[in-house]
Short mmCIF file of C-alpha atoms and ligand atoms in Angstrom, two decimals:
data_model
loop_
_atom_site.label_atom_id
_atom_site.label_comp_id
_atom_site.label_asym_id
_atom_site.label_seq_id
_atom_site.Cartn_x
_atom_site.Cartn_y
_atom_site.Cartn_z
CA MET A 219 18.99 16.78 -40.13
CA ARG A 220 18.16 13.69 -38.14
CA THR A 221 19.35 15.34 -34.89
CA PHE A 222 17.36 18.46 -35.74
CA LEU A 223 14.18 16.44 -36.28
CA CYS A 224 14.78 14.56 -33.08
CA THR A 225 15.27 17.83 -31.14
CA LEU A 226 12.11 19.25 -32.75
CA ALA A 227 10.14 16.17 -31.89
CA LEU A 228 11.36 16.29 -28.26
CA LEU A 229 10.47 20.00 -28.07
CA VAL A 230 6.94 19.36 -29.37
CA LEU A 231 6.58 16.44 -26.98
CA GLY A 232 7.78 18.65 -24.14
CA LEU A 233 5.30 21.37 -25.00
CA LEU A 234 2.50 18.84 -25.25
CA LEU A 235 3.42 17.46 -21.83
CA ILE A 236 3.50 20.92 -20.32
CA ALA A 237 0.14 21.81 -21.94
CA ALA A 238 -1.39 18.54 -20.72
CA GLY A 239 0.22 19.01 -17.31
CA SER A 240 -1.11 22.49 -16.66
CA GLU A 241 -4.83 21.70 -16.86
CA PRO A 242 -5.77 19.49 -13.92
CA GLU A 243 -8.54 17.09 -14.74
CA GLU A 244 -10.40 14.31 -12.90
CA ALA A 245 -8.69 10.94 -12.81
CA PRO A 246 -10.90 8.31 -14.48
CA ALA A 247 -12.77 6.20 -11.96
CA ALA A 248 -14.60 2.92 -12.76
CA PHE A 249 -14.67 -0.78 -11.90
CA ASP A 250 -14.58 -1.75 -15.58
CA ASN A 251 -11.21 -3.55 -15.90
CA ALA A 252 -10.16 -1.05 -18.54
CA SER A 253 -6.90 0.98 -18.64
CA ASN A 254 -6.84 4.58 -17.50
CA GLY A 255 -4.76 5.34 -20.60
CA PHE A 256 -1.32 4.57 -19.09
CA ALA A 257 -1.15 1.29 -21.07
CA ASP A 258 -3.03 0.52 -24.29
CA THR A 259 -5.86 -2.03 -24.10
CA ALA A 260 -3.74 -4.94 -25.39
CA ALA A 261 -0.89 -4.28 -23.00
CA HIS A 262 -3.29 -3.92 -20.08
CA GLN A 263 -4.77 -7.31 -20.87
CA VAL A 264 -1.30 -8.88 -20.94
CA ASP A 265 -0.44 -7.23 -17.59
CA LEU A 266 -3.74 -8.41 -16.12
CA GLY A 267 -2.94 -11.94 -17.21
CA ILE A 268 0.40 -11.87 -15.46
CA PHE A 269 -1.12 -10.26 -12.31
CA ASP A 270 -3.67 -13.12 -12.32
CA GLY A 271 -1.08 -15.77 -13.19
CA VAL A 272 -0.66 -18.73 -10.84
CA GLU A 273 2.99 -19.53 -9.99
CA VAL A 274 4.19 -23.09 -9.33
CA ILE A 275 7.41 -24.58 -7.96
CA SER A 276 9.14 -24.65 -11.34
CA ASP A 277 8.48 -20.92 -11.74
CA GLY A 278 10.24 -20.32 -8.45
CA LEU A 279 7.29 -20.30 -6.07
CA GLY A 280 8.48 -20.28 -2.43
CA PRO A 281 10.38 -21.95 -0.71
CA ILE A 282 8.13 -20.13 1.78
CA TYR A 283 5.21 -18.02 0.60
CA ASN A 284 1.65 -16.83 1.25
CA ALA A 285 -0.17 -17.40 -2.02
CA GLN A 286 0.38 -18.33 -5.64
CA SER A 287 -0.95 -15.25 -7.39
CA CYS A 288 -1.30 -11.52 -6.75
CA ARG A 289 -5.00 -12.00 -7.52
CA GLU A 290 -5.49 -14.38 -4.59
CA CYS A 291 -5.31 -11.38 -2.29
CA HIS A 292 -6.16 -8.50 -4.63
CA GLN A 293 -9.32 -9.48 -6.47
CA SER A 294 -12.63 -7.90 -5.31
CA PRO A 295 -14.63 -6.53 -7.07
CA GLN A 296 -12.05 -7.12 -9.86
CA SER A 297 -8.31 -7.99 -10.19
CA GLY A 298 -6.35 -5.28 -8.44
CA GLY A 299 -9.05 -4.84 -5.74
CA LEU A 300 -8.86 -6.33 -2.28
CA SER A 301 -9.82 -9.46 -0.36
CA GLN A 302 -10.43 -10.83 3.12
CA VAL A 303 -6.98 -12.46 3.10
CA THR A 304 -4.82 -11.40 6.03
CA GLU A 305 -1.13 -11.83 6.76
CA LEU A 306 0.76 -12.48 9.93
CA ARG A 307 3.39 -10.09 11.33
CA VAL A 308 5.21 -10.54 14.63
CA GLY A 309 8.18 -9.27 16.64
CA HIS A 310 9.20 -8.22 20.13
CA ARG A 311 10.82 -5.37 22.01
CA ASP A 312 14.39 -5.32 23.29
CA HIS A 313 15.33 -4.12 26.85
CA LYS A 314 15.35 -0.54 25.58
CA GLY A 315 11.83 -0.85 24.19
CA LYS A 316 12.96 -0.90 20.57
CA PHE A 317 11.08 -3.08 18.10
CA VAL A 318 13.03 -6.13 16.99
CA ASN A 319 12.14 -8.39 14.06
CA PRO A 320 11.64 -12.08 14.91
CA SER A 321 14.23 -14.80 14.42
CA VAL A 322 12.19 -17.66 13.05
CA PRO A 323 13.78 -21.12 13.22
CA ILE A 324 12.81 -23.51 10.43
CA ALA A 325 14.02 -27.04 9.49
CA ASN A 326 14.07 -28.16 13.13
CA GLY A 327 16.05 -25.13 14.16
CA THR A 328 18.90 -25.64 11.72
CA VAL A 329 18.16 -22.44 9.82
CA VAL A 330 16.95 -19.09 11.20
CA ILE A 331 15.05 -16.53 9.16
CA ALA A 332 15.66 -12.99 10.42
CA GLY A 333 15.25 -9.41 9.24
CA ARG A 334 11.52 -9.25 8.52
CA SER A 335 8.33 -9.15 10.60
CA LEU A 336 6.35 -11.23 8.10
CA ILE A 337 5.57 -14.90 8.80
CA ASN A 338 4.80 -16.85 5.63
CA ASP A 339 1.81 -19.15 5.96
CA ARG A 340 2.81 -21.71 3.35
CA ALA A 341 5.84 -23.66 2.13
CA ILE A 342 6.62 -25.75 -0.96
CA CYS A 343 8.11 -28.69 0.93
CA PRO A 344 8.04 -31.44 2.01
CA ASN A 345 7.47 -32.49 -1.63
CA GLY A 346 8.57 -35.28 -3.95
CA SER A 347 12.08 -33.87 -4.38
CA PHE A 348 12.53 -32.97 -0.68
CA PRO A 349 10.38 -35.55 1.19
CA ASP A 350 12.06 -34.99 4.59
CA GLN A 351 12.55 -31.24 4.48
CA GLU A 352 10.23 -29.34 6.81
CA ILE A 353 10.47 -25.57 6.47
CA GLN A 354 7.13 -24.16 7.52
CA GLU A 355 7.55 -20.90 9.46
CA ARG A 356 5.72 -20.79 12.79
CA VAL A 357 5.58 -17.96 15.33
CA PRO A 358 8.28 -18.49 18.02
CA GLU A 359 7.05 -18.19 21.59
CA THR A 360 9.36 -15.22 22.11
CA GLU A 361 7.50 -13.01 19.63
CA ASN A 362 4.84 -11.47 21.78
CA ILE A 363 3.87 -8.66 19.41
CA ARG A 364 1.47 -10.33 16.95
CA THR A 365 -0.89 -8.87 14.43
CA LEU A 366 -2.84 -9.54 11.27
CA ARG A 367 -2.87 -7.18 8.31
CA THR A 368 -5.59 -7.18 5.69
CA SER A 369 -4.96 -7.03 1.94
CA LEU A 370 -5.34 -3.61 0.36
CA ASN A 371 -6.96 -2.27 -2.76
CA LEU A 372 -4.48 -1.47 -5.54
CA LEU A 373 -6.88 0.15 -8.04
CA GLY A 374 -6.02 3.79 -8.68
CA ASP A 375 -2.62 3.46 -7.00
CA GLY A 376 -0.85 4.98 -10.06
CA PHE A 377 -2.37 8.30 -9.06
CA VAL A 378 -1.27 7.90 -5.46
CA GLU A 379 2.30 7.15 -6.61
CA ALA A 380 2.32 10.41 -8.62
CA VAL A 381 1.38 12.66 -5.68
CA PRO A 382 4.39 14.88 -4.97
CA ASP A 383 6.26 14.27 -1.69
CA ALA A 384 5.74 17.98 -0.99
CA THR A 385 1.93 17.51 -0.87
CA LEU A 386 2.21 14.82 1.79
CA ASN A 387 4.59 16.96 3.84
CA GLU A 388 2.28 19.96 3.48
CA ILE A 389 -0.74 17.98 4.66
CA ALA A 390 1.23 16.85 7.71
CA THR A 391 2.27 20.38 8.54
CA ARG A 392 -1.21 21.81 8.01
CA GLN A 393 -2.91 19.18 10.23
CA CYS A 394 -0.43 19.82 12.98
CA ARG A 395 -0.81 23.60 12.79
CA GLU A 396 -4.61 23.64 12.51
CA THR A 397 -5.07 21.30 15.44
CA LYS A 398 -2.31 22.88 17.56
CA GLY A 399 -0.24 19.67 17.57
CA ARG A 400 -3.13 17.27 18.22
CA ILE A 401 -3.12 15.65 14.78
CA CYS A 402 0.35 15.45 13.18
CA GLY A 403 0.72 12.86 10.46
CA LYS A 404 4.21 11.50 9.96
CA ALA A 405 5.74 11.29 6.49
CA ILE A 406 8.66 8.80 6.38
CA SER A 407 11.27 8.54 3.72
CA VAL A 408 11.70 5.04 2.33
CA PRO A 409 14.22 3.64 -0.20
CA VAL A 410 13.21 3.38 -3.87
CA LEU A 411 14.64 -0.02 -4.86
CA GLU A 412 14.91 0.77 -8.55
CA ALA A 413 16.87 4.02 -7.83
CA PRO A 414 19.62 2.84 -5.46
CA GLY A 415 20.42 5.50 -2.83
CA LYS A 416 17.23 7.47 -3.56
CA TYR A 417 14.27 7.93 -1.24
CA GLY A 418 10.64 9.00 -1.49
CA ILE A 419 7.89 9.63 1.01
CA GLY A 420 6.26 6.26 1.72
CA ARG A 421 2.54 5.93 0.86
CA PHE A 422 1.81 2.29 0.14
CA GLY A 423 1.13 -0.44 2.71
CA TRP A 424 -0.34 -0.19 6.22
CA LYS A 425 2.90 1.44 7.40
CA ALA A 426 3.43 3.52 4.27
CA GLN A 427 6.52 1.36 3.79
CA HIS A 428 6.92 1.99 0.02
CA ALA A 429 6.80 4.98 -2.28
CA SER A 430 7.01 3.15 -5.61
CA LEU A 431 4.72 0.52 -7.15
CA LEU A 432 7.67 -1.16 -8.83
CA SER A 433 9.46 -1.44 -5.45
CA PHE A 434 6.24 -2.84 -3.90
CA SER A 435 5.86 -5.34 -6.78
CA ALA A 436 9.33 -6.73 -6.17
CA ASP A 437 8.75 -6.84 -2.41
CA ALA A 438 5.37 -8.60 -2.83
CA TYR A 439 6.74 -11.04 -5.42
CA LEU A 440 9.44 -12.13 -2.96
CA ASN A 441 7.58 -11.92 0.35
CA GLU A 442 4.13 -13.08 -0.74
CA MET A 443 5.09 -15.61 -3.42
CA GLY A 444 8.76 -16.32 -2.88
CA ILE A 445 9.81 -15.18 -6.33
CA THR A 446 13.13 -13.38 -6.65
CA SER A 447 13.62 -10.55 -9.15
CA ARG A 448 16.32 -8.09 -10.18
CA LEU A 449 15.26 -5.76 -7.36
CA GLN A 450 14.93 -8.52 -4.75
CA PRO A 451 17.48 -11.12 -5.89
CA ASP A 452 17.91 -13.06 -2.61
CA GLU A 453 15.64 -15.87 -1.47
CA VAL A 454 14.38 -15.76 2.09
CA THR A 455 15.79 -19.30 2.46
CA SER A 456 17.68 -21.55 0.06
CA LEU A 457 16.24 -24.75 1.51
CA CYS A 458 14.15 -26.70 -1.02
CA ASP A 459 15.01 -24.13 -3.66
CA SER A 460 15.99 -25.47 -7.09
CA VAL A 461 15.26 -22.54 -9.40
CA LYS A 462 18.14 -20.14 -10.30
CA ASP A 463 17.83 -16.57 -9.06
CA PRO A 464 16.53 -14.13 -10.11
CA GLU A 465 13.47 -16.28 -10.91
CA ASP A 466 11.62 -13.40 -12.52
CA LYS A 467 13.42 -13.03 -15.84
CA THR A 468 13.12 -10.32 -18.47
CA GLY A 469 10.83 -11.49 -21.31
CA ASP A 470 11.00 -10.87 -25.05
CA ASP A 471 9.23 -7.59 -24.54
CA GLY A 472 12.03 -6.36 -22.29
CA LEU A 473 9.84 -6.52 -19.20
CA ALA A 474 10.01 -8.84 -16.21
CA ASP A 475 6.89 -9.76 -14.28
CA ILE A 476 7.50 -7.03 -11.72
CA ASP A 477 7.42 -4.51 -14.56
CA HIS A 478 4.10 -5.92 -15.72
CA PHE A 479 2.66 -5.74 -12.18
CA ALA A 480 3.75 -2.13 -11.83
CA ARG A 481 2.36 -1.22 -15.28
CA PHE A 482 -0.88 -3.04 -14.47
CA MET A 483 -1.42 -1.09 -11.24
CA ARG A 484 -0.39 2.23 -12.80
CA ALA A 485 -2.95 1.69 -15.53
CA THR A 486 -5.89 0.98 -13.20
CA LYS A 487 -8.72 3.49 -12.80
CA ALA A 488 -9.59 4.89 -9.38
CA PRO A 489 -12.33 3.15 -7.37
CA PRO A 490 -15.59 4.89 -8.39
CA ARG A 491 -18.29 6.20 -6.01
CA ASP A 492 -21.68 4.51 -5.80
CA THR A 493 -23.15 7.45 -7.69
CA LYS A 494 -26.77 6.48 -7.10
CA LEU A 495 -26.28 6.35 -3.31
CA ALA A 496 -23.98 9.43 -3.37
CA GLU A 497 -26.81 11.49 -4.86
CA THR A 498 -29.25 10.74 -2.07
CA ASP A 499 -29.94 13.50 0.48
CA ASP A 500 -28.70 11.31 3.27
CA ALA A 501 -25.33 10.65 1.66
CA LYS A 502 -24.97 14.39 0.84
CA LYS A 503 -25.71 15.36 4.45
CA GLY A 504 -23.35 12.59 5.60
CA SER A 505 -20.63 14.01 3.41
CA GLU A 506 -20.97 17.42 5.11
CA LEU A 507 -20.90 15.73 8.53
CA PHE A 508 -17.73 13.85 7.53
CA ASP A 509 -16.12 17.28 7.12
CA SER A 510 -17.65 19.04 10.09
CA VAL A 511 -16.84 16.17 12.49
CA GLY A 512 -13.23 16.38 11.28
CA CYS A 513 -12.84 13.00 9.64
CA ALA A 514 -11.53 14.72 6.49
CA ARG A 515 -8.51 16.07 8.35
CA CYS A 516 -6.90 12.67 7.91
CA HIS A 517 -9.22 11.12 5.37
CA VAL A 518 -8.26 13.90 2.91
CA ARG A 519 -10.81 14.23 0.09
CA THR A 520 -8.79 15.47 -2.83
CA MET A 521 -5.24 15.33 -4.08
CA GLN A 522 -3.51 16.16 -7.32
CA THR A 523 -0.66 14.43 -9.14
CA VAL A 524 2.48 16.03 -10.47
CA PRO A 525 2.43 17.53 -13.96
CA ALA A 526 3.05 15.06 -16.81
CA GLY A 527 6.76 14.89 -17.62
CA THR A 528 7.85 15.08 -13.93
CA GLN A 529 10.36 12.51 -12.81
CA ILE A 530 9.47 10.68 -9.60
CA ASN A 531 10.74 7.66 -7.67
CA GLY A 532 14.29 9.02 -7.59
CA GLY A 533 14.24 9.70 -11.31
CA ALA A 534 13.29 6.11 -12.21
CA PHE A 535 9.79 6.97 -13.48
CA THR A 536 8.59 9.83 -15.66
CA VAL A 537 4.91 10.55 -15.11
CA PRO A 538 3.05 10.33 -18.44
CA ILE A 539 -0.03 12.31 -19.53
CA ALA A 540 -2.44 9.56 -18.35
CA LEU A 541 -1.26 10.05 -14.74
CA GLY A 542 -0.08 13.67 -14.73
CA ALA A 543 -2.03 16.62 -13.32
CA LYS A 544 -4.94 14.42 -12.26
CA THR A 545 -7.30 15.30 -9.43
CA PHE A 546 -8.55 12.33 -7.42
CA HIS A 547 -10.42 11.58 -4.28
CA PRO A 548 -8.66 9.07 -2.00
CA PHE A 549 -10.20 10.10 1.38
CA GLY A 550 -6.85 9.44 2.99
CA ASP A 551 -3.63 11.28 3.67
CA PHE A 552 -1.25 8.30 3.33
CA LEU A 553 0.49 9.56 6.50
CA LEU A 554 1.15 7.63 9.67
CA HIS A 555 -0.99 8.42 12.72
CA ASP A 556 -1.35 7.12 16.23
CA VAL A 557 -5.08 6.56 16.51
CA GLY A 558 -4.64 4.09 19.35
CA THR A 559 -4.61 1.03 17.12
CA GLY A 560 -0.87 0.77 16.39
CA ASP A 561 0.11 -2.86 16.03
CA GLY A 562 3.59 -2.33 17.62
CA ILE A 563 5.45 -3.41 14.47
CA ALA A 564 7.95 -0.93 13.00
CA ILE A 565 9.12 -0.81 9.40
CA PRO A 566 12.45 -2.62 9.47
CA VAL A 567 15.46 -0.54 8.56
CA GLU A 568 17.82 -2.87 6.85
CA GLU A 569 21.47 -2.74 7.88
CA HIS A 570 22.52 -2.47 4.30
CA TYR A 571 21.09 1.05 4.08
CA GLY A 572 24.51 1.80 5.58
CA LYS A 573 25.09 5.13 7.30
CA LEU A 574 21.52 6.13 6.65
CA TYR A 575 20.55 3.43 9.14
CA ARG A 576 21.61 5.62 12.06
CA GLU A 577 19.71 8.62 10.77
CA MET A 578 16.59 6.71 9.82
CA GLN A 579 16.24 4.27 12.70
CA PRO A 580 14.64 6.72 15.17
CA LYS A 581 12.07 7.80 12.53
CA TYR A 582 11.30 4.16 11.63
CA GLU A 583 10.79 3.43 15.30
CA LEU A 584 7.91 5.94 15.21
CA THR A 585 6.07 3.65 12.80
CA ALA A 586 5.61 0.98 15.48
CA ASN A 587 2.49 2.53 17.00
CA ARG A 588 1.23 4.35 14.00
CA MET A 589 -0.84 3.21 11.02
CA ARG A 590 -1.27 4.83 7.66
CA THR A 591 -4.67 6.48 7.27
CA PRO A 592 -6.23 4.09 4.80
CA PRO A 593 -7.81 5.76 1.77
CA LEU A 594 -11.58 5.26 2.04
CA TRP A 595 -12.17 5.18 -1.73
CA GLY A 596 -13.77 1.85 -2.45
CA VAL A 597 -14.29 1.17 1.27
CA ARG A 598 -17.76 -0.11 0.47
CA THR A 599 -16.08 -3.15 -1.09
CA ARG A 600 -14.44 -4.05 2.26
CA SER A 601 -16.15 -6.38 4.73
CA ARG A 602 -13.44 -6.46 7.48
CA LEU A 603 -12.14 -3.11 8.52
CA MET A 604 -8.97 -1.61 9.97
CA HIS A 605 -5.44 -3.02 9.53
CA ASP A 606 -6.25 -6.26 11.33
CA GLY A 607 -9.75 -6.72 9.81
CA THR A 608 -11.31 -7.17 13.25
CA SER A 609 -13.74 -4.23 13.05
CA LEU A 610 -16.78 -5.57 11.28
CA THR A 611 -19.02 -2.48 11.00
CA PHE A 612 -18.26 1.13 10.14
CA THR A 613 -19.44 2.16 13.60
CA ASP A 614 -17.00 -0.29 15.25
CA ALA A 615 -14.17 1.05 13.09
CA ILE A 616 -15.00 4.69 14.01
CA LEU A 617 -15.29 3.89 17.74
CA ARG A 618 -11.82 2.24 17.64
CA HIS A 619 -10.25 5.60 16.69
CA ARG A 620 -8.59 7.11 19.74
CA GLY A 621 -5.23 8.89 20.19
CA GLU A 622 -4.92 11.59 17.50
CA ALA A 623 -8.56 10.99 16.48
CA SER A 624 -10.12 11.05 19.97
CA VAL A 625 -11.92 14.33 19.41
CA GLU A 626 -13.43 13.20 16.13
CA ARG A 627 -14.54 9.98 17.79
CA LEU A 628 -16.32 11.96 20.54
CA LYS A 629 -17.92 14.25 17.97
CA PHE A 630 -19.22 11.21 16.11
CA ILE A 631 -20.62 9.78 19.36
CA ALA A 632 -22.34 13.10 20.09
CA LEU A 633 -24.18 13.15 16.78
CA LYS A 634 -27.94 12.51 16.74
CA ASP A 635 -28.87 9.02 15.55
CA ARG A 636 -30.20 10.35 12.26
CA SER A 637 -26.88 12.20 11.60
CA LYS A 638 -24.83 9.09 12.47
CA GLN A 639 -26.85 7.12 9.95
CA GLN A 640 -26.23 9.80 7.32
CA LEU A 641 -22.50 9.69 7.89
CA LEU A 642 -22.56 5.86 7.57
CA THR A 643 -24.60 6.17 4.37
CA PHE A 644 -21.90 8.47 3.03
CA LEU A 645 -19.21 5.87 3.85
CA ARG A 646 -21.25 3.23 2.06
CA SER A 647 -21.26 5.47 -1.02
CA LEU A 648 -17.42 5.52 -1.16
C1 LIG N 833 -1.16 -13.44 0.46
C2 LIG N 833 -1.83 -12.25 0.05
C3 LIG N 833 -1.13 -11.29 -0.89
C4 LIG N 833 -0.55 -11.55 -2.12
C5 LIG N 833 -0.38 -12.90 -2.80
C6 LIG N 833 -0.13 -10.30 -2.64
N1 LIG N 833 -0.51 -9.28 -1.76
FE1 LIG N 833 -0.24 -7.29 -2.09
N2 LIG N 833 -0.88 -6.91 -0.19
C7 LIG N 833 -1.29 -7.88 0.71
C8 LIG N 833 -1.42 -7.30 2.01
C9 LIG N 833 -1.79 -8.02 3.28
C10 LIG N 833 -1.09 -5.92 1.90
C11 LIG N 833 -0.88 -4.91 3.02
C12 LIG N 833 0.48 -5.26 3.55
C13 LIG N 833 1.03 -4.41 4.67
O1 LIG N 833 0.99 -3.18 4.54
O2 LIG N 833 1.49 -4.96 5.63
C14 LIG N 833 -0.78 -5.73 0.48
C15 LIG N 833 -0.42 -4.52 -0.09
C16 LIG N 833 -0.05 -4.32 -1.39
C17 LIG N 833 0.25 -3.05 -2.00
C18 LIG N 833 0.10 -1.69 -1.36
C19 LIG N 833 -1.23 -1.06 -1.77
C20 LIG N 833 -1.54 0.26 -1.19
O3 LIG N 833 -2.32 1.03 -1.87
O4 LIG N 833 -1.10 0.62 -0.10
C21 LIG N 833 0.64 -3.29 -3.31
C22 LIG N 833 1.09 -2.26 -4.31
C23 LIG N 833 0.57 -4.72 -3.48
N3 LIG N 833 0.14 -5.32 -2.31
C24 LIG N 833 0.93 -5.35 -4.67
C25 LIG N 833 0.93 -6.74 -4.80
C26 LIG N 833 1.44 -7.42 -6.03
C27 LIG N 833 1.92 -6.76 -7.26
C28 LIG N 833 1.31 -8.76 -5.76
C29 LIG N 833 1.78 -9.92 -6.62
C30 LIG N 833 3.20 -9.95 -6.93
C31 LIG N 833 0.77 -8.89 -4.44
N4 LIG N 833 0.55 -7.69 -3.89
C32 LIG N 833 0.48 -10.13 -3.84
C33 LIG N 833 -1.55 -9.19 0.43
C34 LIG N 833 -1.08 -9.85 -0.70
C1 LIG N 834 -6.09 11.34 13.12
C2 LIG N 834 -6.43 10.86 11.81
C3 LIG N 834 -7.81 10.25 11.60
C4 LIG N 834 -9.08 10.84 11.81
C5 LIG N 834 -9.36 12.22 12.36
C6 LIG N 834 -10.04 9.86 11.44
N1 LIG N 834 -9.41 8.69 10.95
FE1 LIG N 834 -10.34 7.08 10.27
N2 LIG N 834 -8.56 6.10 10.19
C7 LIG N 834 -7.34 6.65 10.53
C8 LIG N 834 -6.32 5.62 10.60
C9 LIG N 834 -4.84 5.82 10.92
C10 LIG N 834 -7.01 4.42 10.31
C11 LIG N 834 -6.42 2.97 10.27
C12 LIG N 834 -6.35 2.45 11.66
C13 LIG N 834 -6.02 0.96 11.72
O1 LIG N 834 -6.16 0.27 10.70
O2 LIG N 834 -5.61 0.50 12.77
C14 LIG N 834 -8.39 4.78 10.03
C15 LIG N 834 -9.37 3.87 9.60
C16 LIG N 834 -10.66 4.21 9.28
C17 LIG N 834 -11.65 3.34 8.72
C18 LIG N 834 -11.38 1.87 8.30
C19 LIG N 834 -10.98 1.84 6.86
C20 LIG N 834 -10.55 0.48 6.31
O3 LIG N 834 -10.26 0.43 5.13
O4 LIG N 834 -10.45 -0.50 7.06
C21 LIG N 834 -12.82 4.02 8.60
C22 LIG N 834 -14.13 3.51 8.03
C23 LIG N 834 -12.55 5.33 9.10
N3 LIG N 834 -11.26 5.41 9.49
C24 LIG N 834 -13.51 6.37 9.15
C25 LIG N 834 -13.28 7.54 9.83
C26 LIG N 834 -14.36 8.46 10.18
C27 LIG N 834 -15.81 8.28 9.77
C28 LIG N 834 -13.76 9.50 10.87
C29 LIG N 834 -14.46 10.67 11.52
C30 LIG N 834 -15.41 10.29 12.57
C31 LIG N 834 -12.35 9.19 10.94
N4 LIG N 834 -12.11 7.99 10.35
C32 LIG N 834 -11.41 10.03 11.51
C33 LIG N 834 -7.11 7.99 10.78
C34 LIG N 834 -8.05 8.93 11.06
#
């Protein structure tokens, strides 16, 4: 009887999921700190508290790190948004022209940190327990490829995570066909940390280096804050470290901090439009120009998530009703393009990916001079544009597009002043 009831319940649930999954509806969009339905209100508040939480040495902060809290870099106009904070990435090329991660000597050259392009801007020591230990990373002279990367918005990322890999591949194929090979976004497979051996099309980060928000959470916890977790159990350096790994432990609710971060992001609503501005004639005309100039080829307006009940992230995450079959408007394709701004830094392929290393290395090398098309939703909240934050006006950002976007750049330049202003008004409404 019990089994029968269970089966019945599962069947009903399945039917509900299918029913909910077949009717695409608009993803909720608002800057109101509320959940999109993925987590209940109480759970979302708990997750928000952990996302905002400030970590200290006894929690495992560092030994080297960039900031004490996710919120320090993801905060405007609310937690989960963005900030002006940038990070430092460096590297160099070998004699064959291949990108090589830096070897960064610390502690007077006694220890070398290798295998990542990130340089951490802060360190926990010297401190009372380690008064003579000096471990601050600094860029070695040899690393002549140097770039800054701005923080990104995380709001609405649960919808991005639930876009099928096939959609991203189709967009890449369509662009390439319609422009006769001029614009061909690259979709790169990246490992899903919580599903060992499984891969997904990358979509998060300036290099589209992650497919899963849980994977990104573990990566950020380690590389931004120096906190090890079950998915990233190894410290970048053991110097000055006195907290046992993994530092992020599972709590009474069965969740570790990385699970809370992922649930927080998955439960955020999409960045909303400035509806008042969007309804003006200028913004509407600008919106048409955005399409006719060709911006929307890469800054893709609309995408849809998988039906509820679909397993993604190598089977590690089943998309619930709150995120399934939702239509949303990212104004980005999450693919990698060469628009002449590539920072020269490739996604590192770790040796421990084993035999896949040989297969993936050439593809990863392609990422060196390509950047992910950033979604323009919420771009009105950004003061410093492009990956390095050095373009300070929308016009500057547009004029920096070359390479695959050269034609669109010229079409923008050829617009009458009035039309240019209308296109910029449209961007300000996003
Ligand atoms: C010191 C600043 C800083 C801190 C702290 C920080 N981030 Fe980030 N975050 C960034 C930057 C910079 C990027 C873009 C990185 C890149 O692609 O190179 C980013 C990107 C991301 C992305 C990708 C978003 C997208 O849509 O592409 C996610 C997800 C993310 N961070 C989550 C987190 C979480 C969770 C935490 C806390 C554990 C955190 N971050 C802490 C600076 C920070
Ligand atoms: C070939 C694809 C492509 C086309 C076409 C394209 N873009 Fe972009 N866009 C990108 C990429 C890639 C970046 C990120 C470049 C970087 O950060 O170095 C970008 C960045 C931007 C940014 C900065 C966003 C931010 O968050 O910093 C704006 C604004 C922008 N594009 C607007 C436009 C407009 C307007 C057009 C049409 C005139 C256009 N783009 C055409 C790919 C494209």
